[in-house]
Amino acid sequence: MVNIKWEELGFDYIKTPFRYISHWKNGQWDEGTLTEDNTITINEGSTCLHYGQECFEGLKAYRRKDGKINLFRPDENSKRLNKSAERLQMPAVPEDKFIDAVKQVVRANEEYVPPYGTGATLYLRPYLIGVGPNIGIVPAPEYLFGVFCMPVGPYFKGGLTPSNFIVSEYDRAAPFGTGAAKVGGNYAASLLPGQIAHDRNFSDCIYLDPATHTKIEEVGSANFFGITHDNQFITPESPSILPSITKYSLLYLAEERFGMEAVEGDVRLDELDKFAEAGACGTAAIIAPIAGIQNGEDFHVFYSETETGPVTKKLYDELVGIQFGDVAAPEGWIFEV
């Protein structure tokens, strides 16, 4: 048995026994294989190193009460990976190949899927990178698609506990840039503003729309949502926002399960008073309640600085219940490993 204190896991790299790797060359993918080697060797001219030709995904495997294992909407991760790949002129990974690779990695590392009830999950990181001998600013001659995994706990310390965020003066992505693609450059750009936020004892920073700096776009590496006083579930709409699978799942659940009006629209910084609750959402974070937002000298508190709002809690319980198999899922959301 694996000797891990599941309840004490953070969001850190842990080497697990197996990972998947597949090569694209001469216009086609090979069959792919599992390997125990957690290092990759690439040419020094690889485009992923010099020109940022790489993208990635994040999803989780969940241990059910009956011991079986669920994947949550991996087909949507596959679609998003291929949209990112298209933006960066990389070959698509066929959906059946993507899902098969993820399932192979979960099965091969099954003893690292945390037990039901611990709150921990198996995090999977698919990635696609341009490799091979190259020096010009052109698409790579070869590509690698890989998937590795590790058990993780909550992304934000404290789990479903409200925390504070600060509006950043930096932009996460440019208008009409790569904001809607899950590419490393967006995250590299977020490291400095994220560190500035942490140095001031905030969980992370709030990014505004890059064109006008008047509307909320993202919360660190997660999507923003707010619950209005008249029971609307609102998330920002912008071509610069990464299309979160968790966010779209919450939009659906808010409307279909709880009768709320679900809206993608502007979230203006000067209209935060209309929100009774707010949160950040994403695969890693699931839902992180936002206690308050610091904007210059102004500090705006939502529901509470210490307690999670009732609607946020209700949405969290529904989503997590679906993921772990305790709540009936909408058709097509759960893939059993």
Tab-separated table of C-alpha atoms in Angstrom:
chain	number	residue	atom	x	y	z
A	1	MET	CA	0.000	0.000	0.000
A	2	VAL	CA	1.073	3.571	-0.687
A	3	ASN	CA	2.122	5.340	2.517
A	4	ILE	CA	0.534	8.777	2.079
A	5	LYS	CA	-1.330	10.914	4.614
A	6	TRP	CA	-4.184	11.700	2.221
A	7	GLU	CA	-5.844	14.364	4.390
A	8	GLU	CA	-2.586	16.320	4.607
A	9	LEU	CA	-1.880	16.548	0.874
A	10	GLY	CA	-1.243	19.928	-0.675
A	11	PHE	CA	-1.040	20.773	-4.369
A	12	ASP	CA	2.494	19.568	-5.017
A	13	TYR	CA	4.334	17.355	-7.481
A	14	ILE	CA	4.630	13.723	-6.401
A	15	LYS	CA	6.278	11.154	-8.631
A	16	THR	CA	3.890	8.307	-9.360
A	17	PRO	CA	5.013	5.060	-11.048
A	18	PHE	CA	3.656	5.530	-14.580
A	19	ARG	CA	3.005	8.214	-17.172
A	20	TYR	CA	1.973	8.204	-20.844
A	21	ILE	CA	3.936	9.565	-23.804
A	22	SER	CA	3.187	9.706	-27.532
A	23	HIS	CA	5.169	11.175	-30.465
A	24	TRP	CA	3.896	13.023	-33.541
A	25	LYS	CA	6.209	12.854	-36.543
A	26	ASN	CA	5.765	12.869	-40.329
A	27	GLY	CA	2.154	13.922	-39.987
A	28	GLN	CA	0.874	11.275	-37.574
A	29	TRP	CA	0.780	10.136	-33.953
A	30	ASP	CA	2.337	6.869	-32.846
A	31	GLU	CA	0.379	4.484	-30.621
A	32	GLY	CA	1.758	5.942	-27.396
A	33	THR	CA	3.005	4.018	-24.389
A	34	LEU	CA	3.258	4.017	-20.609
A	35	THR	CA	6.687	4.634	-19.133
A	36	GLU	CA	8.239	4.786	-15.672
A	37	ASP	CA	10.669	7.540	-16.713
A	38	ASN	CA	9.521	10.939	-15.448
A	39	THR	CA	12.045	12.846	-17.556
A	40	ILE	CA	11.860	13.745	-21.241
A	41	THR	CA	14.791	14.460	-23.535
A	42	ILE	CA	14.225	17.012	-26.295
A	43	ASN	CA	16.311	18.844	-28.858
A	44	GLU	CA	17.806	22.154	-27.771
A	45	GLY	CA	16.036	23.829	-30.695
A	46	SER	CA	12.574	22.695	-29.594
A	47	THR	CA	9.939	25.380	-30.143
A	48	CYS	CA	8.444	24.814	-26.682
A	49	LEU	CA	11.675	26.170	-25.184
A	50	HIS	CA	12.104	29.239	-27.372
A	51	TYR	CA	8.726	30.249	-28.755
A	52	GLY	CA	6.261	28.912	-26.205
A	53	GLN	CA	4.691	26.382	-28.540
A	54	GLU	CA	3.089	24.276	-25.813
A	55	CYS	CA	-0.236	23.864	-24.080
A	56	PHE	CA	-1.623	21.702	-21.290
A	57	GLU	CA	-4.712	20.572	-19.429
A	58	GLY	CA	-5.738	19.680	-15.890
A	59	LEU	CA	-8.372	17.201	-14.763
A	60	LYS	CA	-8.972	14.820	-11.866
A	61	ALA	CA	-9.885	11.228	-11.080
A	62	TYR	CA	-12.234	10.681	-8.137
A	63	ARG	CA	-12.559	7.603	-5.924
A	64	ARG	CA	-16.217	6.739	-5.368
A	65	LYS	CA	-17.723	5.279	-2.217
A	66	ASP	CA	-17.959	1.879	-3.941
A	67	GLY	CA	-14.237	1.993	-4.763
A	68	LYS	CA	-14.639	2.650	-8.480
A	69	ILE	CA	-13.050	5.674	-10.158
A	70	ASN	CA	-14.709	8.563	-11.997
A	71	LEU	CA	-13.356	11.066	-14.514
A	72	PHE	CA	-15.258	14.343	-14.781
A	73	ARG	CA	-15.941	15.522	-18.349
A	74	PRO	CA	-12.563	14.519	-19.865
A	75	ASP	CA	-14.037	14.984	-23.345
A	76	GLU	CA	-14.277	18.708	-22.588
A	77	ASN	CA	-10.587	18.772	-21.595
A	78	SER	CA	-9.790	17.096	-24.900
A	79	LYS	CA	-11.741	19.724	-26.848
A	80	ARG	CA	-10.047	22.558	-24.969
A	81	LEU	CA	-6.568	21.089	-25.513
A	82	ASN	CA	-7.241	20.959	-29.233
A	83	LYS	CA	-8.509	24.541	-29.295
A	84	SER	CA	-5.277	25.611	-27.585
A	85	ALA	CA	-3.288	23.496	-30.053
A	86	GLU	CA	-5.080	25.102	-32.997
A	87	ARG	CA	-4.234	28.581	-31.652
A	88	LEU	CA	-0.536	27.633	-31.548
A	89	GLN	CA	-0.421	25.701	-34.844
A	90	MET	CA	0.036	22.289	-33.236
A	91	PRO	CA	-1.550	18.995	-34.336
A	92	ALA	CA	-4.772	17.928	-32.641
A	93	VAL	CA	-4.774	14.957	-30.290
A	94	PRO	CA	-7.774	12.788	-31.255
A	95	GLU	CA	-10.379	12.710	-28.478
A	96	ASP	CA	-10.358	8.927	-28.194
A	97	LYS	CA	-6.555	8.972	-27.886
A	98	PHE	CA	-6.708	11.682	-25.206
A	99	ILE	CA	-9.301	9.859	-23.087
A	100	ASP	CA	-7.559	6.499	-23.531
A	101	ALA	CA	-4.244	8.014	-22.409
A	102	VAL	CA	-5.866	9.507	-19.306
A	103	LYS	CA	-7.546	6.199	-18.439
A	104	GLN	CA	-4.300	4.272	-18.938
A	105	VAL	CA	-2.478	6.581	-16.522
A	106	VAL	CA	-5.217	6.322	-13.896
A	107	ARG	CA	-5.344	2.515	-14.110
A	108	ALA	CA	-1.550	2.192	-13.965
A	109	ASN	CA	-1.406	4.423	-10.866
A	110	GLU	CA	-4.651	3.257	-9.249
A	111	GLU	CA	-3.112	2.871	-5.790
A	112	TYR	CA	-2.416	6.629	-5.865
A	113	VAL	CA	-6.087	7.518	-6.350
A	114	PRO	CA	-6.940	8.778	-2.834
A	115	PRO	CA	-9.577	6.925	-0.810
A	116	TYR	CA	-13.170	8.176	-0.808
A	117	GLY	CA	-13.860	10.604	2.028
A	118	THR	CA	-10.363	12.066	2.316
A	119	GLY	CA	-11.157	15.087	0.126
A	120	ALA	CA	-8.095	14.299	-1.990
A	121	THR	CA	-8.094	13.412	-5.688
A	122	LEU	CA	-5.728	12.227	-8.412
A	123	TYR	CA	-4.730	15.224	-10.522
A	124	LEU	CA	-3.875	14.549	-14.175
A	125	ARG	CA	-1.733	16.833	-16.308
A	126	PRO	CA	-1.906	16.239	-20.077
A	127	TYR	CA	0.524	18.370	-22.098
A	128	LEU	CA	1.424	18.961	-25.738
A	129	ILE	CA	4.799	20.445	-26.709
A	130	GLY	CA	6.652	21.313	-29.904
A	131	VAL	CA	10.023	19.525	-30.143
A	132	GLY	CA	12.726	18.658	-32.656
A	133	PRO	CA	15.595	20.559	-34.310
A	134	ASN	CA	14.448	24.073	-35.137
A	135	ILE	CA	15.573	27.683	-34.783
A	136	GLY	CA	13.153	29.682	-36.943
A	137	ILE	CA	9.837	31.044	-35.705
A	138	VAL	CA	7.774	28.346	-37.382
A	139	PRO	CA	5.745	25.388	-36.073
A	140	ALA	CA	7.827	22.495	-34.755
A	141	PRO	CA	8.670	19.492	-36.953
A	142	GLU	CA	7.692	17.064	-34.162
A	143	TYR	CA	5.467	17.019	-31.068
A	144	LEU	CA	5.122	15.175	-27.780
A	145	PHE	CA	1.825	14.472	-26.035
A	146	GLY	CA	2.114	13.282	-22.462
A	147	VAL	CA	-0.015	12.655	-19.364
A	148	PHE	CA	1.256	12.353	-15.796
A	149	CYS	CA	-0.527	12.341	-12.457
A	150	MET	CA	-0.220	12.808	-8.715
A	151	PRO	CA	-2.529	12.784	-5.683
A	152	VAL	CA	-3.433	16.280	-4.479
A	153	GLY	CA	-5.345	18.067	-1.775
A	154	PRO	CA	-6.942	21.532	-2.050
A	155	TYR	CA	-5.288	24.099	-4.353
A	156	PHE	CA	-5.962	27.009	-1.996
A	157	LYS	CA	-4.996	26.374	1.613
A	158	GLY	CA	-8.066	25.998	3.768
A	159	GLY	CA	-10.239	24.472	1.055
A	160	LEU	CA	-13.788	25.868	1.179
A	161	THR	CA	-12.798	28.761	3.431
A	162	PRO	CA	-13.199	32.377	2.279
A	163	SER	CA	-10.000	34.267	1.492
A	164	ASN	CA	-9.087	37.692	0.173
A	165	PHE	CA	-7.820	38.705	-3.264
A	166	ILE	CA	-6.278	41.889	-4.642
A	167	VAL	CA	-6.776	43.620	-7.987
A	168	SER	CA	-3.564	43.520	-10.006
A	169	GLU	CA	-2.160	46.328	-12.129
A	170	TYR	CA	-0.740	43.680	-14.468
A	171	ASP	CA	-2.549	42.027	-17.358
A	172	ARG	CA	-2.785	38.244	-17.590
A	173	ALA	CA	-3.216	38.286	-21.381
A	174	ALA	CA	-3.535	40.769	-24.230
A	175	PRO	CA	-6.806	41.618	-25.996
A	176	PHE	CA	-7.242	39.065	-28.817
A	177	GLY	CA	-4.144	37.260	-27.545
A	178	THR	CA	-3.864	33.770	-26.037
A	179	GLY	CA	-6.034	34.359	-22.957
A	180	ALA	CA	-8.600	31.776	-24.043
A	181	ALA	CA	-5.924	29.123	-24.673
A	182	LYS	CA	-4.361	27.098	-21.858
A	183	VAL	CA	-0.774	27.939	-22.744
A	184	GLY	CA	2.235	28.384	-20.498
A	185	GLY	CA	2.852	32.004	-21.469
A	186	ASN	CA	-0.332	33.129	-19.743
A	187	TYR	CA	0.829	31.496	-16.524
A	188	ALA	CA	4.392	32.770	-16.780
A	189	ALA	CA	2.961	36.287	-17.026
A	190	SER	CA	0.989	35.676	-13.818
A	191	LEU	CA	3.949	34.677	-11.623
A	192	LEU	CA	5.083	38.188	-10.665
A	193	PRO	CA	1.621	39.643	-9.898
A	194	GLY	CA	0.791	36.452	-8.018
A	195	GLN	CA	3.904	36.816	-5.881
A	196	ILE	CA	3.092	40.469	-5.193
A	197	ALA	CA	-0.361	39.387	-3.995
A	198	HIS	CA	1.088	36.645	-1.764
A	199	ASP	CA	3.628	39.087	-0.303
A	200	ARG	CA	0.700	41.239	0.803
A	201	ASN	CA	-1.030	38.196	2.365
A	202	PHE	CA	-3.687	37.760	-0.322
A	203	SER	CA	-4.552	34.351	-1.789
A	204	ASP	CA	-3.983	35.617	-5.320
A	205	CYS	CA	-4.715	38.545	-7.599
A	206	ILE	CA	-7.730	39.608	-9.633
A	207	TYR	CA	-7.046	40.352	-13.306
A	208	LEU	CA	-9.110	43.005	-15.062
A	209	ASP	CA	-9.984	43.153	-18.740
A	210	PRO	CA	-6.798	44.218	-20.573
A	211	ALA	CA	-8.551	46.776	-22.774
A	212	THR	CA	-10.238	49.018	-20.179
A	213	HIS	CA	-9.217	47.746	-16.704
A	214	THR	CA	-12.799	48.215	-15.509
A	215	LYS	CA	-14.137	44.631	-15.484
A	216	ILE	CA	-13.093	41.468	-13.628
A	217	GLU	CA	-11.821	38.689	-15.888
A	218	GLU	CA	-9.967	36.038	-13.873
A	219	VAL	CA	-8.925	35.229	-10.318
A	220	GLY	CA	-5.308	34.119	-10.484
A	221	SER	CA	-5.471	30.885	-12.485
A	222	ALA	CA	-9.209	30.412	-11.851
A	223	ASN	CA	-12.473	31.859	-13.176
A	224	PHE	CA	-14.605	34.355	-11.223
A	225	PHE	CA	-18.280	33.946	-10.369
A	226	GLY	CA	-20.701	36.010	-8.340
A	227	ILE	CA	-24.143	35.378	-6.837
A	228	THR	CA	-26.346	38.467	-6.957
A	229	HIS	CA	-28.868	39.502	-4.316
A	230	ASP	CA	-31.656	38.542	-6.752
A	231	ASN	CA	-30.286	35.017	-7.274
A	232	GLN	CA	-28.351	35.368	-10.530
A	233	PHE	CA	-25.182	33.337	-11.117
A	234	ILE	CA	-22.873	35.595	-13.133
A	235	THR	CA	-19.440	34.919	-14.629
A	236	PRO	CA	-17.372	37.283	-16.800
A	237	GLU	CA	-17.582	37.082	-20.571
A	238	SER	CA	-14.499	37.980	-22.605
A	239	PRO	CA	-12.360	36.565	-25.437
A	240	SER	CA	-9.383	36.728	-23.035
A	241	ILE	CA	-10.801	34.286	-20.452
A	242	LEU	CA	-9.871	30.624	-20.304
A	243	PRO	CA	-13.105	28.619	-20.809
A	244	SER	CA	-13.244	26.771	-17.496
A	245	ILE	CA	-14.972	23.392	-17.557
A	246	THR	CA	-15.815	23.874	-13.879
A	247	LYS	CA	-17.363	27.276	-14.633
A	248	TYR	CA	-19.582	25.942	-17.399
A	249	SER	CA	-20.592	23.044	-15.183
A	250	LEU	CA	-21.593	25.504	-12.442
A	251	LEU	CA	-23.528	27.648	-14.925
A	252	TYR	CA	-25.521	24.557	-15.906
A	253	LEU	CA	-26.100	23.399	-12.325
A	254	ALA	CA	-27.135	26.874	-11.145
A	255	GLU	CA	-29.821	27.057	-13.816
A	256	GLU	CA	-30.953	23.437	-14.165
A	257	ARG	CA	-30.652	22.205	-10.583
A	258	PHE	CA	-31.301	25.350	-8.548
A	259	GLY	CA	-33.497	27.498	-10.795
A	260	MET	CA	-31.106	30.442	-10.866
A	261	GLU	CA	-30.593	32.756	-13.821
A	262	ALA	CA	-27.168	31.828	-15.227
A	263	VAL	CA	-25.402	34.668	-17.031
A	264	GLU	CA	-22.117	35.242	-18.806
A	265	GLY	CA	-21.633	39.001	-18.890
A	266	ASP	CA	-19.670	41.980	-17.641
A	267	VAL	CA	-18.575	42.043	-14.013
A	268	ARG	CA	-17.757	45.673	-13.477
A	269	LEU	CA	-15.418	46.575	-10.653
A	270	ASP	CA	-17.670	49.491	-9.680
A	271	GLU	CA	-20.730	47.224	-9.359
A	272	LEU	CA	-19.541	44.680	-6.799
A	273	ASP	CA	-22.311	45.733	-4.406
A	274	LYS	CA	-24.812	43.733	-6.456
A	275	PHE	CA	-23.144	40.457	-5.411
A	276	ALA	CA	-24.144	38.712	-2.193
A	277	GLU	CA	-21.438	36.046	-2.683
A	278	ALA	CA	-18.416	35.549	-4.903
A	279	GLY	CA	-15.895	32.840	-5.647
A	280	ALA	CA	-13.148	31.484	-7.862
A	281	CYS	CA	-13.627	28.186	-9.675
A	282	GLY	CA	-11.524	25.756	-11.674
A	283	THR	CA	-10.385	22.143	-11.816
A	284	ALA	CA	-7.663	22.640	-9.222
A	285	ALA	CA	-9.544	25.041	-6.966
A	286	ILE	CA	-13.031	23.499	-7.474
A	287	ILE	CA	-14.614	26.468	-5.684
A	288	ALA	CA	-12.699	28.942	-3.528
A	289	PRO	CA	-15.042	31.439	-1.808
A	290	ILE	CA	-13.917	35.054	-2.093
A	291	ALA	CA	-14.236	36.915	1.204
A	292	GLY	CA	-13.202	40.288	-0.142
A	293	ILE	CA	-11.387	42.133	-2.918
A	294	GLN	CA	-8.789	44.843	-2.349
A	295	ASN	CA	-8.839	47.484	-5.099
A	296	GLY	CA	-6.399	50.273	-4.370
A	297	GLU	CA	-7.487	51.701	-1.016
A	298	ASP	CA	-10.956	50.158	-1.227
A	299	PHE	CA	-11.698	46.751	0.326
A	300	HIS	CA	-15.023	45.186	-0.652
A	301	VAL	CA	-16.420	42.316	1.441
A	302	PHE	CA	-19.011	39.924	-0.025
A	303	TYR	CA	-20.916	37.450	2.187
A	304	SER	CA	-18.430	37.084	5.030
A	305	GLU	CA	-14.699	37.084	5.713
A	306	THR	CA	-15.012	33.853	7.705
A	307	GLU	CA	-18.028	31.882	6.428
A	308	THR	CA	-18.911	30.454	3.018
A	309	GLY	CA	-22.157	31.786	1.553
A	310	PRO	CA	-25.116	29.374	1.388
A	311	VAL	CA	-25.475	29.390	-2.414
A	312	THR	CA	-21.738	28.866	-2.945
A	313	LYS	CA	-21.835	25.961	-0.480
A	314	LYS	CA	-24.872	24.466	-2.218
A	315	LEU	CA	-23.187	24.641	-5.644
A	316	TYR	CA	-19.963	23.176	-4.230
A	317	ASP	CA	-21.770	20.239	-2.619
A	318	GLU	CA	-23.685	19.508	-5.832
A	319	LEU	CA	-20.609	19.626	-8.061
A	320	VAL	CA	-18.362	17.602	-5.744
A	321	GLY	CA	-21.198	15.150	-5.140
A	322	ILE	CA	-21.441	14.572	-8.893
A	323	GLN	CA	-17.678	14.160	-9.251
A	324	PHE	CA	-17.461	11.553	-6.479
A	325	GLY	CA	-20.574	9.714	-7.624
A	326	ASP	CA	-22.805	10.659	-4.680
A	327	VAL	CA	-25.161	12.854	-6.740
A	328	ALA	CA	-26.734	11.937	-10.081
A	329	ALA	CA	-24.757	13.498	-12.925
A	330	PRO	CA	-26.133	15.142	-16.050
A	331	GLU	CA	-25.875	12.797	-19.013
A	332	GLY	CA	-22.350	12.395	-20.366
A	333	TRP	CA	-20.521	14.139	-17.526
A	334	ILE	CA	-18.998	11.072	-15.847
A	335	PHE	CA	-16.590	8.591	-17.460
A	336	GLU	CA	-15.860	5.487	-15.392
A	337	VAL	CA	-12.278	4.276	-15.504
